[in-house]
């Protein structure tokens, strides 16, 4: 069965440092897509970055990058030069590429990031 | 910019009453979803739809119905609201291409009393 696990409940870092958030997933699909979303204090859920399973290169968008380790079924989110406004809840999610036609996202439970001055 | 609009943004409902949450998207997306968010449970899929006039059960469909009368509109219906359905509900939409992102509405905070 599909599953996404985020083991870190919360992380606290000092501003301008780098933080890594962990995520592992389970799927029987050979093709799948991995996403990271951010939920702000207002509750809004915003897409950050994605990794397609067939791509070997780690995705990078702005100060977000991914550490995709396919043999370990792991997709870590790296935020460099953190800012106070990066404080939020971060969700890892997976979408299977072949199983059925649902297109649904399976989410992890989220990691709360607090960036302190 | 993709747009998913939910209404109402918050609601207080009486136990046993009927509640309808509405969602409208202007993205011309095929897929639409209803998720529920509770503290400690992350986001869980209630119902989804990939074409108008058809809905599918998600992971936690009990106590909920869904309706997709058009490509743009997707409603979540609680026929007999219960205290356990107090939560934040998110509607979302996406293109049929599975590597594209899912766009979320701003959520509806439902309190059942």
Coordinates of N, CA and C in Angstrom, one line a residue:
Chain A
X1 N 0.8 -1.2 0.0 CA 0.0 0.0 0.0 C 0.9 1.2 0.0
X2 N 0.3 2.3 -0.6 CA 1.1 3.5 -0.6 C 1.1 4.2 0.8
X3 N 2.3 4.7 1.1 CA 2.4 5.4 2.4 C 3.5 6.4 2.3
X4 N 3.4 7.5 3.0 CA 4.4 8.5 3.1 C 4.6 8.8 4.6
X5 N 5.9 8.8 5.0 CA 6.2 8.9 6.4 C 7.2 10.1 6.6
X6 N 6.8 11.0 7.5 CA 7.7 12.0 7.9 C 8.0 11.8 9.4
X7 N 9.2 11.5 9.7 CA 9.4 11.1 11.1 C 9.7 12.3 12.0
X8 N 10.1 13.4 11.4 CA 10.4 14.6 12.3 C 9.1 15.3 12.5
X9 N 8.7 15.5 13.7 CA 7.5 16.2 14.0 C 7.8 17.7 14.0
X10 N 8.9 18.1 14.5 CA 9.2 19.5 14.5 C 10.7 19.7 14.5
X11 N 11.1 20.8 13.9 CA 12.6 21.2 13.8 C 12.7 22.7 14.1
X12 N 13.7 23.1 14.8 CA 13.9 24.5 15.1 C 15.4 24.8 14.7
X13 N 15.5 25.8 13.9 CA 16.8 26.2 13.4 C 17.0 27.7 13.5
X14 N 18.2 28.2 13.4 CA 18.5 29.6 13.5 C 18.5 30.1 12.1
X15 N 18.0 31.3 11.9 CA 18.0 32.0 10.6 C 19.3 31.9 9.9
X16 N 19.2 31.8 8.5 CA 20.3 31.8 7.6 C 21.1 30.4 7.6
X17 N 20.6 29.5 8.3 CA 21.3 28.1 8.3 C 20.5 27.3 7.3
X18 N 21.0 26.0 7.1 CA 20.4 25.1 6.2 C 19.7 24.0 7.0
X19 N 18.5 23.6 6.6 CA 17.8 22.6 7.3 C 17.4 21.5 6.3
X20 N 17.3 20.3 6.7 CA 16.9 19.1 5.9 C 15.7 18.5 6.6
X21 N 14.7 18.2 5.8 CA 13.5 17.5 6.4 C 13.4 16.2 5.6
X22 N 13.2 15.1 6.4 CA 13.2 13.8 5.9 C 11.8 13.3 5.5
X23 N 11.8 12.4 4.5 CA 10.5 11.8 4.0 C 10.9 10.5 3.4
X24 N 10.2 9.4 3.8 CA 10.3 8.1 3.1 C 8.9 7.7 2.6
X25 N 8.9 7.0 1.6 CA 7.6 6.6 0.9 C 7.6 5.1 0.6
X26 N 6.4 4.6 0.4 CA 6.3 3.2 0.0 C 5.3 3.2 -1.2
X27 N 5.7 2.5 -2.2 CA 4.8 2.3 -3.4 C 5.3 1.1 -4.2
X28 N 4.3 0.5 -4.9 CA 4.7 -0.6 -5.7 C 4.8 -0.2 -7.2
X29 N 4.4 1.1 -7.4 CA 4.5 1.6 -8.8 C 5.9 1.8 -9.2
X30 N 6.2 1.6 -10.5 CA 7.5 1.9 -11.0 C 7.7 3.4 -11.4
X31 N 6.5 4.0 -11.5 CA 6.5 5.4 -11.9 C 5.7 6.2 -10.8
X32 N 6.3 7.2 -10.3 CA 5.6 8.0 -9.3 C 6.2 9.4 -9.2
X33 N 5.5 10.3 -8.5 CA 5.8 11.7 -8.4 C 5.8 12.1 -7.0
X34 N 6.8 12.8 -6.6 CA 7.0 13.3 -5.2 C 6.9 14.8 -5.1
X35 N 6.2 15.3 -4.1 CA 6.0 16.7 -4.0 C 6.3 17.1 -2.5
X36 N 6.6 18.4 -2.4 CA 6.7 19.0 -1.1 C 5.8 20.2 -1.1
X37 N 5.0 20.3 -0.1 CA 4.1 21.5 0.1 C 4.4 22.2 1.4
X38 N 4.0 23.4 1.5 CA 4.2 24.2 2.7 C 2.8 24.7 3.1
X39 N 2.5 24.6 4.4 CA 1.3 25.2 4.9 C 1.7 26.3 5.8
X40 N 1.2 27.5 5.5 CA 1.6 28.7 6.2 C 0.7 28.9 7.4
X41 N 1.0 29.8 8.2 CA 0.3 30.1 9.5 C -1.2 30.4 9.2
X42 N -1.5 30.9 8.0 CA -2.9 31.2 7.7 C -3.6 30.0 7.2
X43 N -2.9 28.9 7.1 CA -3.5 27.6 6.7 C -3.4 27.3 5.2
X44 N -2.9 28.3 4.4 CA -2.8 28.1 3.0 C -1.8 27.0 2.7
X45 N -2.1 26.1 1.7 CA -1.2 25.1 1.3 C -0.6 25.4 -0.1
X46 N 0.7 25.5 -0.1 CA 1.4 26.0 -1.3 C 2.4 25.0 -1.8
X47 N 2.4 24.7 -3.1 CA 3.3 23.8 -3.7 C 4.7 24.4 -3.7
X48 N 5.7 23.6 -3.4 CA 7.1 24.1 -3.4 C 7.9 23.5 -4.5
X49 N 7.9 22.2 -4.6 CA 8.9 21.5 -5.5 C 8.5 20.1 -5.7
X50 N 8.9 19.5 -6.8 CA 8.5 18.1 -7.1 C 9.7 17.4 -7.7
X51 N 9.6 16.1 -7.6 CA 10.6 15.2 -8.2 C 9.9 14.0 -8.9
X52 N 10.2 13.8 -10.1 CA 9.7 12.7 -10.9 C 10.6 11.5 -10.7
X53 N 10.0 10.3 -10.5 CA 10.8 9.2 -10.1 C 11.8 8.7 -11.1
X54 N 11.5 9.0 -12.4 CA 12.4 8.6 -13.4 C 13.6 9.5 -13.6
X55 N 13.6 10.7 -13.0 CA 14.7 11.6 -13.1 C 15.7 11.4 -12.1
X56 N 17.0 11.3 -12.5 CA 18.1 11.1 -11.6 C 18.6 12.4 -10.9
X57 N 18.4 13.5 -11.6 CA 18.8 14.8 -11.1 C 17.9 15.3 -10.0
X58 N 18.5 15.8 -8.9 CA 17.7 16.3 -7.9 C 17.1 17.7 -8.3
X59 N 15.8 17.9 -8.0 CA 15.1 19.1 -8.3 C 15.6 20.2 -7.4
X60 N 15.6 21.4 -8.0 CA 16.0 22.6 -7.2 C 15.1 23.8 -7.7
X61 N 14.5 24.5 -6.7 CA 13.7 25.7 -7.0 C 14.0 26.7 -6.0
X62 N 14.7 27.8 -6.4 CA 15.0 28.9 -5.5 C 15.9 28.3 -4.4
X63 N 15.5 28.5 -3.1 CA 16.4 28.0 -2.0 C 15.9 26.7 -1.5
X64 N 15.0 26.0 -2.3 CA 14.6 24.7 -2.0 C 15.3 23.7 -2.9
X65 N 15.7 22.6 -2.4 CA 16.2 21.5 -3.2 C 15.9 20.2 -2.6
X66 N 16.0 19.1 -3.4 CA 15.6 17.8 -3.0 C 16.8 16.9 -2.9
X67 N 16.8 15.9 -2.0 CA 17.8 14.9 -2.0 C 17.0 13.6 -2.2
X68 N 17.0 13.2 -3.5 CA 16.2 12.0 -3.9 C 17.1 10.8 -3.9
X69 N 16.8 9.8 -3.0 CA 17.6 8.6 -2.9 C 16.6 7.4 -3.2
X70 N 16.5 7.1 -4.5 CA 15.5 6.1 -4.9 C 15.7 4.8 -4.3
X71 N 16.9 4.2 -4.2 CA 17.1 2.9 -3.5 C 16.6 2.9 -2.1
X72 N 16.6 4.0 -1.4 CA 16.1 4.1 0.0 C 14.7 4.6 0.1
X73 N 14.0 4.9 -1.1 CA 12.7 5.4 -1.1 C 12.6 6.7 -0.2
X74 N 13.6 7.5 -0.4 CA 13.7 8.7 0.4 C 13.7 10.0 -0.5
X75 N 13.0 11.0 0.0 CA 13.0 12.3 -0.7 C 13.1 13.4 0.4
X76 N 14.3 13.9 0.6 CA 14.5 14.9 1.6 C 14.3 16.3 1.0
X77 N 13.8 17.2 1.8 CA 13.7 18.6 1.4 C 14.8 19.4 2.1
X78 N 15.6 20.1 1.3 CA 16.7 21.0 1.9 C 16.3 22.4 1.6
X79 N 16.3 23.2 2.7 CA 16.1 24.6 2.6 C 17.4 25.3 3.0
X80 N 18.0 26.0 2.1 CA 19.3 26.8 2.4 C 18.9 28.2 2.8
X81 N 19.8 28.8 3.5 CA 19.7 30.2 3.9 C 18.3 30.5 4.4
X82 N 17.9 29.8 5.5 CA 16.5 29.9 6.0 C 16.2 31.3 6.4
X83 N 14.9 31.6 6.3 CA 14.4 32.9 6.7 C 13.3 32.7 7.7
X84 N 13.0 33.7 8.4 CA 11.9 33.7 9.4 C 10.6 33.2 8.8
X85 N 10.4 33.7 7.6 CA 9.1 33.4 6.9 C 9.1 32.0 6.3
X86 N 10.1 31.2 6.5 CA 10.1 29.8 6.2 C 9.4 29.0 7.3
X87 N 9.2 29.6 8.4 CA 8.5 28.9 9.5 C 7.1 28.5 9.0
X88 N 6.8 27.2 9.1 CA 5.6 26.7 8.5 C 5.6 25.2 8.8
X89 N 4.5 24.5 8.3 CA 4.5 23.1 8.3 C 4.7 22.6 6.9
X90 N 5.6 21.6 6.8 CA 6.0 21.1 5.5 C 5.5 19.7 5.3
X91 N 4.8 19.5 4.2 CA 4.2 18.2 3.9 C 4.9 17.6 2.7
X92 N 5.2 16.3 2.8 CA 5.7 15.5 1.7 C 4.5 14.7 1.2
X93 N 4.5 14.6 -0.1 CA 3.3 13.9 -0.7 C 3.8 13.1 -1.9
X94 N 3.0 12.0 -2.3 CA 3.4 11.2 -3.4 C 2.1 10.9 -4.2
X95 N 2.4 10.8 -5.5 CA 1.3 10.5 -6.5 C 1.8 9.4 -7.3
X96 N 1.0 8.3 -7.4 CA 1.4 7.2 -8.2 C 1.1 7.5 -9.7
X97 N 2.0 6.9 -10.6 CA 1.8 7.2 -12.0 C 1.0 6.2 -12.7
X98 N 0.9 5.0 -12.2 CA 0.3 4.0 -13.0 C -1.0 3.4 -12.4
X99 N -0.9 3.2 -11.1 CA -2.0 2.5 -10.4 C -3.3 3.2 -10.5
X100 N -4.2 2.7 -11.3 CA -5.5 3.3 -11.5 C -5.4 4.6 -12.2
X101 N -6.4 5.4 -12.0 CA -6.4 6.7 -12.7 C -6.8 7.8 -11.7
X102 N -6.5 7.6 -10.4 CA -7.0 8.5 -9.4 C -6.2 9.8 -9.4
X103 N -5.0 9.8 -9.6 CA -4.2 11.0 -9.5 C -4.1 11.6 -8.1
X104 N -4.5 10.8 -7.1 CA -4.6 11.3 -5.8 C -3.2 11.5 -5.2
X105 N -3.1 12.4 -4.3 CA -1.9 12.6 -3.5 C -2.0 12.0 -2.1
X106 N -1.0 11.3 -1.7 CA -0.9 10.7 -0.4 C 0.0 11.6 0.4
X107 N -0.4 12.0 1.6 CA 0.4 13.0 2.3 C 1.1 12.3 3.6
X108 N 2.2 12.8 3.9 CA 2.8 12.5 5.2 C 2.1 13.4 6.3
X109 N 2.5 13.2 7.5 CA 1.8 14.0 8.6 C 2.4 15.4 8.8
X110 N 3.5 15.7 8.1 CA 4.0 17.0 8.2 C 5.1 17.2 9.2
X111 N 6.0 18.2 8.9 CA 7.1 18.6 9.9 C 6.9 20.1 10.1
X112 N 6.9 20.5 11.3 CA 6.8 21.9 11.7 C 8.2 22.5 11.8
X113 N 8.4 23.5 11.0 CA 9.7 24.2 11.0 C 9.6 25.5 11.7
X114 N 10.4 25.7 12.6 CA 10.5 27.1 13.3 C 11.9 27.7 13.0
X115 N 11.9 28.8 12.4 CA 13.1 29.5 12.2 C 13.2 30.7 13.1
X116 N 14.3 30.7 13.9 CA 14.4 31.7 14.9 C 15.5 32.7 14.6
X117 N 15.4 33.9 15.0 CA 16.4 34.9 14.7 C 17.7 34.7 15.4
Chain B
X1 N -2.3 32.0 -12.9 CA -2.2 31.4 -11.5 C -3.5 30.6 -11.3
X2 N -3.3 29.3 -11.0 CA -4.5 28.5 -10.7 C -5.3 29.0 -9.6
X3 N -6.6 28.8 -9.7 CA -7.5 29.3 -8.6 C -8.5 28.3 -8.2
X4 N -8.5 28.0 -6.9 CA -9.5 27.1 -6.4 C -10.2 27.9 -5.2
X5 N -11.5 28.1 -5.3 CA -12.2 28.9 -4.4 C -13.2 28.0 -3.6
X6 N -13.1 28.1 -2.3 CA -14.0 27.4 -1.4 C -15.0 28.3 -0.7
X7 N -16.2 27.8 -0.5 CA -17.2 28.6 0.3 C -18.1 27.6 1.1
X8 N -18.4 28.0 2.3 CA -17.9 29.1 3.0 C -16.5 28.9 3.5
X9 N -15.9 29.9 4.1 CA -14.5 29.7 4.6 C -14.6 29.2 6.0
X10 N -15.7 29.5 6.7 CA -15.9 28.8 8.0 C -17.4 28.7 8.2
X11 N -17.7 27.7 9.0 CA -19.1 27.4 9.3 C -19.2 26.7 10.6
X12 N -20.3 27.0 11.3 CA -20.7 26.3 12.5 C -22.0 25.6 12.2
X13 N -22.0 24.3 12.4 CA -23.2 23.5 12.1 C -23.7 22.8 13.3
X14 N -25.0 22.4 13.3 CA -25.6 21.7 14.4 C -25.5 20.2 14.2
X15 N -25.2 19.5 15.2 CA -25.2 18.0 15.1 C -26.5 17.5 14.5
X16 N -26.4 16.7 13.4 CA -27.6 16.1 12.8 C -28.0 17.0 11.6
X17 N -27.5 18.1 11.4 CA -27.9 19.0 10.3 C -27.2 18.7 9.1
X18 N -27.6 19.2 8.0 CA -27.0 19.0 6.7 C -26.0 20.2 6.4
X19 N -24.8 19.8 5.9 CA -23.8 20.8 5.5 C -23.4 20.6 4.1
X20 N -23.3 21.6 3.4 CA -22.7 21.5 2.0 C -21.5 22.5 1.9
X21 N -20.4 22.0 1.5 CA -19.2 22.8 1.3 C -19.0 22.8 -0.2
X22 N -18.8 24.0 -0.7 CA -18.7 24.2 -2.2 C -17.2 24.5 -2.6
X23 N -16.9 24.1 -3.8 CA -15.6 24.4 -4.4 C -15.7 24.7 -5.9
X24 N -15.0 25.7 -6.3 CA -15.1 26.2 -7.7 C -13.7 26.4 -8.2
X25 N -13.3 25.8 -9.3 CA -12.0 26.0 -9.9 C -12.1 26.6 -11.3
X26 N -11.2 27.5 -11.6 CA -11.1 28.1 -12.9 C -10.0 27.7 -13.7
X27 N -9.4 26.5 -13.4 CA -8.2 26.1 -14.1 C -8.4 25.1 -15.2
X28 N -9.7 24.8 -15.5 CA -10.0 23.8 -16.5 C -9.4 22.4 -16.2
X29 N -9.3 22.1 -14.9 CA -8.6 20.9 -14.5 C -9.7 19.8 -14.5
X30 N -9.2 18.6 -14.8 CA -10.0 17.4 -14.8 C -10.3 16.9 -13.4
X31 N -9.2 16.8 -12.6 CA -9.3 16.2 -11.2 C -9.7 17.2 -10.2
X32 N -10.6 16.8 -9.3 CA -10.9 17.6 -8.1 C -10.9 16.7 -6.9
X33 N -10.6 17.2 -5.7 CA -10.4 16.4 -4.5 C -11.0 17.2 -3.3
X34 N -11.4 16.4 -2.4 CA -11.8 16.9 -1.0 C -10.9 16.2 0.0
X35 N -10.1 17.0 0.7 CA -9.3 16.5 1.8 C -9.8 17.0 3.1
X36 N -9.5 16.3 4.2 CA -9.8 16.7 5.5 C -8.5 16.8 6.3
X37 N -8.4 17.8 7.1 CA -7.2 18.0 7.9 C -7.5 18.0 9.4
X38 N -7.0 17.1 10.1 CA -7.1 17.1 11.6 C -5.7 17.2 12.2
X39 N -5.6 17.7 13.3 CA -4.3 17.8 14.0 C -3.8 16.3 14.3
X40 N -2.6 16.1 13.9 CA -2.0 14.7 14.1 C -2.4 13.7 13.0
X41 N -3.2 14.1 12.0 CA -3.6 13.2 10.9 C -3.2 13.7 9.6
X42 N -2.6 14.8 9.5 CA -2.2 15.4 8.2 C -3.5 15.6 7.3
X43 N -3.3 15.3 6.0 CA -4.4 15.5 5.1 C -4.9 14.2 4.6
X44 N -6.2 13.9 4.7 CA -6.7 12.6 4.3 C -7.8 12.9 3.2
X45 N -7.8 12.0 2.2 CA -8.6 12.1 1.1 C -10.0 11.6 1.3
X46 N -11.1 12.4 1.1 CA -12.4 12.0 1.4 C -13.1 11.5 0.1
X47 N -13.2 12.3 -0.9 CA -13.7 12.0 -2.2 C -12.9 12.7 -3.3
X48 N -13.0 12.2 -4.5 CA -12.4 12.8 -5.6 C -13.2 12.6 -6.8
X49 N -12.8 13.3 -7.9 CA -13.5 13.2 -9.2 C -12.6 13.5 -10.3
X50 N -12.6 12.7 -11.3 CA -11.8 13.0 -12.5 C -12.6 13.4 -13.7
X51 N -13.9 13.4 -13.6 CA -14.8 13.9 -14.7 C -16.1 14.4 -14.1
X52 N -16.7 15.3 -14.8 CA -18.0 15.8 -14.3 C -19.0 14.6 -14.3
X53 N -19.9 14.7 -13.3 CA -21.0 13.8 -13.1 C -20.5 12.4 -12.6
X54 N -19.3 12.4 -12.1 CA -18.8 11.2 -11.5 C -17.9 11.5 -10.3
X55 N -18.1 10.7 -9.2 CA -17.2 10.9 -8.1 C -16.7 9.5 -7.6
X56 N -15.6 9.5 -6.9 CA -15.0 8.3 -6.4 C -14.8 8.5 -4.9
X57 N -14.8 7.3 -4.2 CA -14.5 7.4 -2.7 C -13.0 7.4 -2.5
X58 N -12.6 8.2 -1.6 CA -11.2 8.3 -1.2 C -10.9 7.4 0.0
X59 N -10.1 7.8 0.9 CA -9.7 6.9 2.0 C -10.6 6.9 3.2
X60 N -11.3 8.1 3.4 CA -12.2 8.2 4.5 C -13.6 8.7 4.1
X61 N -14.3 8.0 3.2 CA -15.6 8.5 2.7 C -16.8 8.5 3.6
X62 N -16.7 7.7 4.7 CA -17.9 7.4 5.5 C -18.4 8.7 6.1
X63 N -19.7 8.9 5.9 CA -20.4 10.1 6.5 C -20.3 11.3 5.5
X64 N -19.8 11.1 4.3 CA -19.7 12.2 3.3 C -20.2 11.7 2.0
X65 N -20.8 12.7 1.3 CA -21.1 12.5 -0.1 C -20.5 13.6 -0.9
X66 N -20.3 13.3 -2.2 CA -19.7 14.4 -3.1 C -20.6 14.5 -4.3
X67 N -20.5 15.7 -4.9 CA -21.2 15.9 -6.2 C -20.3 16.8 -7.1
X68 N -20.3 16.4 -8.4 CA -19.5 17.1 -9.3 C -20.5 17.4 -10.5
X69 N -21.2 18.5 -10.5 CA -22.2 18.8 -11.5 C -21.6 19.3 -12.8
X70 N -20.4 19.8 -12.7 CA -19.7 20.4 -13.8 C -18.2 20.3 -13.6
X71 N -17.4 20.5 -14.6 CA -16.0 20.4 -14.5 C -15.5 21.4 -13.4
X72 N -16.1 22.6 -13.3 CA -15.6 23.6 -12.4 C -16.0 23.4 -10.9
X73 N -17.1 22.7 -10.7 CA -17.7 22.7 -9.3 C -17.7 21.3 -8.7
X74 N -17.3 21.3 -7.4 CA -17.3 20.0 -6.7 C -17.7 20.3 -5.3
X75 N -18.7 19.6 -4.8 CA -19.3 19.9 -3.5 C -19.1 18.7 -2.6
X76 N -19.0 19.0 -1.3 CA -18.9 17.9 -0.3 C -20.1 18.1 0.6
X77 N -20.8 17.0 0.8 CA -22.1 17.1 1.5 C -22.0 16.2 2.8
X78 N -22.4 16.8 3.9 CA -22.5 16.0 5.1 C -24.0 16.0 5.4
X79 N -24.6 14.8 5.2 CA -26.1 14.7 5.3 C -26.5 14.9 6.8
X80 N -25.8 14.2 7.7 CA -26.0 14.3 9.1 C -24.7 14.6 9.8
X81 N -24.5 15.9 10.0 CA -23.2 16.3 10.6 C -23.0 15.7 12.0
X82 N -21.8 15.3 12.3 CA -21.5 14.8 13.7 C -20.3 15.6 14.2
X83 N -20.2 15.5 15.5 CA -19.1 16.2 16.2 C -17.7 15.8 15.7
X84 N -17.6 14.5 15.3 CA -16.3 14.0 14.8 C -15.9 14.6 13.4
X85 N -16.9 15.3 12.8 CA -16.6 15.9 11.5 C -16.1 17.3 11.6
X86 N -15.9 17.8 12.8 CA -15.2 19.1 13.0 C -13.8 18.9 12.5
X87 N -13.4 19.8 11.6 CA -12.1 19.7 10.9 C -12.0 20.9 10.0
X88 N -10.8 20.9 9.3 CA -10.6 21.9 8.2 C -10.7 21.1 6.9
X89 N -11.4 21.5 6.0 CA -11.6 20.8 4.7 C -11.0 21.6 3.6
X90 N -10.2 20.9 2.8 CA -9.6 21.5 1.7 C -10.1 20.9 0.4
X91 N -10.4 21.8 -0.6 CA -10.7 21.3 -1.9 C -9.4 21.5 -2.8
X92 N -9.2 20.7 -3.8 CA -8.0 20.9 -4.6 C -8.4 20.4 -6.0
X93 N -7.5 20.9 -7.0 CA -7.7 20.5 -8.3 C -6.4 20.2 -9.0
X94 N -6.4 19.4 -10.0 CA -5.1 19.2 -10.8 C -5.5 18.8 -12.2
X95 N -4.5 19.0 -13.0 CA -4.6 18.5 -14.4 C -4.5 17.0 -14.4
X96 N -4.9 16.3 -15.5 CA -4.8 14.9 -15.6 C -3.4 14.4 -15.6
X97 N -2.5 15.2 -16.0 CA -1.1 14.8 -16.1 C -0.6 14.6 -14.7
X98 N -0.1 13.5 -14.3 CA 0.1 13.2 -12.9 C 1.4 13.8 -12.3
X99 N 2.2 14.3 -13.2 CA 3.4 14.9 -12.6 C 3.2 16.4 -12.3
X100 N 2.0 16.9 -12.5 CA 1.8 18.3 -12.3 C 1.3 18.4 -10.8
X101 N 1.4 19.6 -10.3 CA 1.1 19.9 -8.9 C -0.4 19.9 -8.7
X102 N -0.8 19.7 -7.5 CA -2.2 19.8 -7.1 C -2.4 21.2 -6.5
X103 N -3.4 21.9 -6.9 CA -3.6 23.3 -6.3 C -4.7 23.2 -5.3
X104 N -4.5 23.9 -4.2 CA -5.4 23.8 -3.1 C -6.2 25.1 -2.9
X105 N -7.4 25.0 -2.4 CA -8.2 26.1 -2.0 C -7.7 26.5 -0.6
X106 N -8.2 27.6 0.0 CA -7.8 28.1 1.2 C -8.4 27.4 2.5
X107 N -9.2 26.5 2.2 CA -9.8 25.7 3.3 C -11.1 26.2 3.9
X108 N -11.9 25.3 4.5 CA -13.1 25.7 5.2 C -13.0 25.1 6.6
X109 N -13.1 25.9 7.6 CA -13.1 25.4 8.9 C -14.5 25.1 9.4
X110 N -14.8 23.9 9.6 CA -16.1 23.4 10.0 C -16.1 23.0 11.4
X111 N -17.0 23.6 12.2 CA -17.2 23.3 13.6 C -18.6 22.7 13.8
X112 N -18.7 21.5 14.2 CA -20.0 20.9 14.5 C -20.3 20.9 16.0
X113 N -21.4 21.5 16.4 CA -21.7 21.7 17.8 C -22.9 20.9 18.2

